[in-house]
Amino acid sequence: MSDDRTPADFWFDPLCPWAWMTSRWMLEVEKVRPVEVRWHVMSLAVLNEDRLDELPEEYREAMRNAWGPVRVVIAAQQKFGDEIVGPLYTALGTRIHNEGRGITSEVVLEAVGLPAELADHAGSDAYDAELRASHEEGISKVGQDVGTPVIAVPGADGEQIAFFGPVVTPAPKGEEAARLWDGTLMVASIPGFYEIKRTRTKGPDFS
């Protein structure tokens, strides 16, 4: 981390379209503000595993499928370091959300210089302890009643303040991205600030 750049920790599940929108905004923020994003995985499957019986069957199936991508990312991080997480997320997210294709692919791994056999980790629990630890690190900062994405930014005293979101579509660019970032830091600086919310009227726009 460069001393003159503001750290922003970002927790994502590769399957979440709203996390994908927010992550593309954060990449834009890095272009217009002195910010460095640090990428971490969290898991919708872990988040929902204790309440699967309460969910519709369609969502239960989605949660079963959600293990694969996040397991591949955590395996890559454990084997090749933190610096691979962001590029791999971009490659996976582009395939899943922008292209509407398969969840995990050897082609995606090879595109970011990773061995294709990492895809085998989609069905392996070898790094589930590390996955759960990463998930818990993020969710413990923001609380159990939210999902992904989670971002943590410096508050008024430099301590990390975490939020769910921001939820936004499409991902802001240029000065609009900068203003949203500035606003995020502003609300993080207010002790006792928790939430601004309104009903979503649009779906994810990946343009």
mmCIF file with all atom_site columns, C-alpha atoms in Angstrom, residues 96-192:
data_model
loop_
_atom_site.group_PDB
_atom_site.id
_atom_site.type_symbol
_atom_site.label_atom_id
_atom_site.label_alt_id
_atom_site.label_comp_id
_atom_site.label_asym_id
_atom_site.label_entity_id
_atom_site.label_seq_id
_atom_site.pdbx_PDB_ins_code
_atom_site.Cartn_x
_atom_site.Cartn_y
_atom_site.Cartn_z
_atom_site.occupancy
_atom_site.B_iso_or_equiv
_atom_site.pdbx_formal_charge
_atom_site.auth_seq_id
_atom_site.auth_comp_id
_atom_site.auth_asym_id
_atom_site.auth_atom_id
_atom_site.pdbx_PDB_model_num
ATOM 1  C CA . ILE A 1 96  ? -20.621 -14.375 -15.505 1.00 0.00 ? 96  ILE A CA 1
ATOM 2  C CA . HIS A 1 97  ? -22.299 -10.966 -15.669 1.00 0.00 ? 97  HIS A CA 1
ATOM 3  C CA . ASN A 1 98  ? -21.310 -9.164  -18.857 1.00 0.00 ? 98  ASN A CA 1
ATOM 4  C CA . GLU A 1 99  ? -21.188 -12.233 -21.093 1.00 0.00 ? 99  GLU A CA 1
ATOM 5  C CA . GLY A 1 100 ? -23.792 -14.368 -19.283 1.00 0.00 ? 100 GLY A CA 1
ATOM 6  C CA . ARG A 1 101 ? -21.663 -17.500 -19.637 1.00 0.00 ? 101 ARG A CA 1
ATOM 7  C CA . GLY A 1 102 ? -20.560 -20.329 -17.341 1.00 0.00 ? 102 GLY A CA 1
ATOM 8  C CA . ILE A 1 103 ? -19.563 -19.794 -13.736 1.00 0.00 ? 103 ILE A CA 1
ATOM 9  C CA . THR A 1 104 ? -16.019 -21.171 -13.676 1.00 0.00 ? 104 THR A CA 1
ATOM 10 C CA . SER A 1 105 ? -13.830 -21.855 -16.665 1.00 0.00 ? 105 SER A CA 1
ATOM 11 C CA . GLU A 1 106 ? -10.284 -22.983 -17.281 1.00 0.00 ? 106 GLU A CA 1
ATOM 12 C CA . VAL A 1 107 ? -10.180 -20.345 -20.023 1.00 0.00 ? 107 VAL A CA 1
ATOM 13 C CA . VAL A 1 108 ? -10.773 -17.603 -17.447 1.00 0.00 ? 108 VAL A CA 1
ATOM 14 C CA . LEU A 1 109 ? -7.954  -18.894 -15.245 1.00 0.00 ? 109 LEU A CA 1
ATOM 15 C CA . GLU A 1 110 ? -5.511  -19.115 -18.126 1.00 0.00 ? 110 GLU A CA 1
ATOM 16 C CA . ALA A 1 111 ? -6.437  -15.583 -19.206 1.00 0.00 ? 111 ALA A CA 1
ATOM 17 C CA . VAL A 1 112 ? -5.016  -14.211 -15.953 1.00 0.00 ? 112 VAL A CA 1
ATOM 18 C CA . GLY A 1 113 ? -1.980  -16.500 -15.973 1.00 0.00 ? 113 GLY A CA 1
ATOM 19 C CA . LEU A 1 114 ? -3.306  -19.174 -13.611 1.00 0.00 ? 114 LEU A CA 1
ATOM 20 C CA . PRO A 1 115 ? -3.189  -22.947 -14.159 1.00 0.00 ? 115 PRO A CA 1
ATOM 21 C CA . ALA A 1 116 ? -6.427  -24.401 -15.516 1.00 0.00 ? 116 ALA A CA 1
ATOM 22 C CA . GLU A 1 117 ? -6.473  -27.120 -12.848 1.00 0.00 ? 117 GLU A CA 1
ATOM 23 C CA . LEU A 1 118 ? -7.435  -24.494 -10.266 1.00 0.00 ? 118 LEU A CA 1
ATOM 24 C CA . ALA A 1 119 ? -10.968 -24.959 -11.624 1.00 0.00 ? 119 ALA A CA 1
ATOM 25 C CA . ASP A 1 120 ? -11.000 -28.316 -9.814  1.00 0.00 ? 120 ASP A CA 1
ATOM 26 C CA . HIS A 1 121 ? -11.246 -26.400 -6.541  1.00 0.00 ? 121 HIS A CA 1
ATOM 27 C CA . ALA A 1 122 ? -14.834 -25.451 -7.398  1.00 0.00 ? 122 ALA A CA 1
ATOM 28 C CA . GLY A 1 123 ? -15.883 -28.810 -5.955  1.00 0.00 ? 123 GLY A CA 1
ATOM 29 C CA . SER A 1 124 ? -13.289 -29.010 -3.184  1.00 0.00 ? 124 SER A CA 1
ATOM 30 C CA . ASP A 1 125 ? -13.487 -27.893 0.437   1.00 0.00 ? 125 ASP A CA 1
ATOM 31 C CA . ALA A 1 126 ? -9.682  -27.774 0.775   1.00 0.00 ? 126 ALA A CA 1
ATOM 32 C CA . TYR A 1 127 ? -9.647  -24.038 1.484   1.00 0.00 ? 127 TYR A CA 1
ATOM 33 C CA . ASP A 1 128 ? -13.059 -23.654 3.100   1.00 0.00 ? 128 ASP A CA 1
ATOM 34 C CA . ALA A 1 129 ? -11.453 -22.658 6.417   1.00 0.00 ? 129 ALA A CA 1
ATOM 35 C CA . GLU A 1 130 ? -9.690  -19.772 4.692   1.00 0.00 ? 130 GLU A CA 1
ATOM 36 C CA . LEU A 1 131 ? -12.866 -18.885 2.798   1.00 0.00 ? 131 LEU A CA 1
ATOM 37 C CA . ARG A 1 132 ? -14.872 -18.763 6.006   1.00 0.00 ? 132 ARG A CA 1
ATOM 38 C CA . ALA A 1 133 ? -12.199 -16.675 7.713   1.00 0.00 ? 133 ALA A CA 1
ATOM 39 C CA . SER A 1 134 ? -12.229 -14.123 4.885   1.00 0.00 ? 134 SER A CA 1
ATOM 40 C CA . HIS A 1 135 ? -16.017 -14.055 4.917   1.00 0.00 ? 135 HIS A CA 1
ATOM 41 C CA . GLU A 1 136 ? -16.123 -13.593 8.681   1.00 0.00 ? 136 GLU A CA 1
ATOM 42 C CA . GLU A 1 137 ? -13.581 -10.772 8.553   1.00 0.00 ? 137 GLU A CA 1
ATOM 43 C CA . GLY A 1 138 ? -15.830 -8.785  6.243   1.00 0.00 ? 138 GLY A CA 1
ATOM 44 C CA . ILE A 1 139 ? -19.213 -9.606  7.749   1.00 0.00 ? 139 ILE A CA 1
ATOM 45 C CA . SER A 1 140 ? -17.990 -8.997  11.305  1.00 0.00 ? 140 SER A CA 1
ATOM 46 C CA . LYS A 1 141 ? -17.214 -5.410  10.346  1.00 0.00 ? 141 LYS A CA 1
ATOM 47 C CA . VAL A 1 142 ? -20.703 -4.676  9.034   1.00 0.00 ? 142 VAL A CA 1
ATOM 48 C CA . GLY A 1 143 ? -23.105 -7.094  10.738  1.00 0.00 ? 143 GLY A CA 1
ATOM 49 C CA . GLN A 1 144 ? -24.967 -10.281 9.887   1.00 0.00 ? 144 GLN A CA 1
ATOM 50 C CA . ASP A 1 145 ? -28.094 -8.727  8.331   1.00 0.00 ? 145 ASP A CA 1
ATOM 51 C CA . VAL A 1 146 ? -26.479 -7.628  5.041   1.00 0.00 ? 146 VAL A CA 1
ATOM 52 C CA . GLY A 1 147 ? -25.028 -9.281  1.967   1.00 0.00 ? 147 GLY A CA 1
ATOM 53 C CA . THR A 1 148 ? -22.386 -8.497  -0.599  1.00 0.00 ? 148 THR A CA 1
ATOM 54 C CA . PRO A 1 149 ? -20.675 -6.184  -1.377  1.00 0.00 ? 149 PRO A CA 1
ATOM 55 C CA . VAL A 1 150 ? -19.079 -4.928  1.814   1.00 0.00 ? 150 VAL A CA 1
ATOM 56 C CA . ILE A 1 151 ? -16.599 -2.070  1.720   1.00 0.00 ? 151 ILE A CA 1
ATOM 57 C CA . ALA A 1 152 ? -14.491 -0.786  4.613   1.00 0.00 ? 152 ALA A CA 1
ATOM 58 C CA . VAL A 1 153 ? -13.003 2.711   4.478   1.00 0.00 ? 153 VAL A CA 1
ATOM 59 C CA . PRO A 1 154 ? -11.214 4.985   6.961   1.00 0.00 ? 154 PRO A CA 1
ATOM 60 C CA . GLY A 1 155 ? -13.531 6.803   9.370   1.00 0.00 ? 155 GLY A CA 1
ATOM 61 C CA . ALA A 1 156 ? -13.016 10.082  11.187  1.00 0.00 ? 156 ALA A CA 1
ATOM 62 C CA . ASP A 1 157 ? -10.228 8.741   13.388  1.00 0.00 ? 157 ASP A CA 1
ATOM 63 C CA . GLY A 1 158 ? -8.696  6.519   10.747  1.00 0.00 ? 158 GLY A CA 1
ATOM 64 C CA . GLU A 1 159 ? -10.438 3.401   12.064  1.00 0.00 ? 159 GLU A CA 1
ATOM 65 C CA . GLN A 1 160 ? -12.230 1.274   9.498   1.00 0.00 ? 160 GLN A CA 1
ATOM 66 C CA . ILE A 1 161 ? -15.941 1.857   8.989   1.00 0.00 ? 161 ILE A CA 1
ATOM 67 C CA . ALA A 1 162 ? -17.713 -0.782  6.921   1.00 0.00 ? 162 ALA A CA 1
ATOM 68 C CA . PHE A 1 163 ? -20.913 -0.562  4.881   1.00 0.00 ? 163 PHE A CA 1
ATOM 69 C CA . PHE A 1 164 ? -23.002 -2.806  2.692   1.00 0.00 ? 164 PHE A CA 1
ATOM 70 C CA . GLY A 1 165 ? -22.924 -1.253  -0.764  1.00 0.00 ? 165 GLY A CA 1
ATOM 71 C CA . PRO A 1 166 ? -23.171 1.283   -2.191  1.00 0.00 ? 166 PRO A CA 1
ATOM 72 C CA . VAL A 1 167 ? -25.723 -0.382  -4.444  1.00 0.00 ? 167 VAL A CA 1
ATOM 73 C CA . VAL A 1 168 ? -25.693 1.467   -7.756  1.00 0.00 ? 168 VAL A CA 1
ATOM 74 C CA . THR A 1 169 ? -26.453 0.810   -11.415 1.00 0.00 ? 169 THR A CA 1
ATOM 75 C CA . PRO A 1 170 ? -24.851 1.360   -13.811 1.00 0.00 ? 170 PRO A CA 1
ATOM 76 C CA . ALA A 1 171 ? -21.379 1.768   -12.288 1.00 0.00 ? 171 ALA A CA 1
ATOM 77 C CA . PRO A 1 172 ? -20.581 5.504   -12.143 1.00 0.00 ? 172 PRO A CA 1
ATOM 78 C CA . LYS A 1 173 ? -17.624 6.734   -14.150 1.00 0.00 ? 173 LYS A CA 1
ATOM 79 C CA . GLY A 1 174 ? -15.350 9.755   -14.085 1.00 0.00 ? 174 GLY A CA 1
ATOM 80 C CA . GLU A 1 175 ? -16.357 12.628  -11.846 1.00 0.00 ? 175 GLU A CA 1
ATOM 81 C CA . GLU A 1 176 ? -19.610 10.908  -10.913 1.00 0.00 ? 176 GLU A CA 1
ATOM 82 C CA . ALA A 1 177 ? -17.585 7.999   -9.514  1.00 0.00 ? 177 ALA A CA 1
ATOM 83 C CA . ALA A 1 178 ? -15.404 10.457  -7.628  1.00 0.00 ? 178 ALA A CA 1
ATOM 84 C CA . ARG A 1 179 ? -18.395 12.227  -6.074  1.00 0.00 ? 179 ARG A CA 1
ATOM 85 C CA . LEU A 1 180 ? -19.886 8.946   -4.867  1.00 0.00 ? 180 LEU A CA 1
ATOM 86 C CA . TRP A 1 181 ? -16.541 8.008   -3.323  1.00 0.00 ? 181 TRP A CA 1
ATOM 87 C CA . ASP A 1 182 ? -16.245 11.393  -1.629  1.00 0.00 ? 182 ASP A CA 1
ATOM 88 C CA . GLY A 1 183 ? -19.745 10.926  -0.236  1.00 0.00 ? 183 GLY A CA 1
ATOM 89 C CA . THR A 1 184 ? -18.867 7.468   1.040   1.00 0.00 ? 184 THR A CA 1
ATOM 90 C CA . LEU A 1 185 ? -15.906 8.876   2.964   1.00 0.00 ? 185 LEU A CA 1
ATOM 91 C CA . MET A 1 186 ? -18.082 11.712  4.242   1.00 0.00 ? 186 MET A CA 1
ATOM 92 C CA . VAL A 1 187 ? -20.768 9.471   5.749   1.00 0.00 ? 187 VAL A CA 1
ATOM 93 C CA . ALA A 1 188 ? -18.065 7.191   7.171   1.00 0.00 ? 188 ALA A CA 1
ATOM 94 C CA . SER A 1 189 ? -16.721 10.215  9.041   1.00 0.00 ? 189 SER A CA 1
ATOM 95 C CA . ILE A 1 190 ? -20.029 10.784  10.871  1.00 0.00 ? 190 ILE A CA 1
ATOM 96 C CA . PRO A 1 191 ? -20.225 8.853   14.158  1.00 0.00 ? 191 PRO A CA 1
ATOM 97 C CA . GLY A 1 192 ? -23.469 6.933   14.388  1.00 0.00 ? 192 GLY A CA 1
#
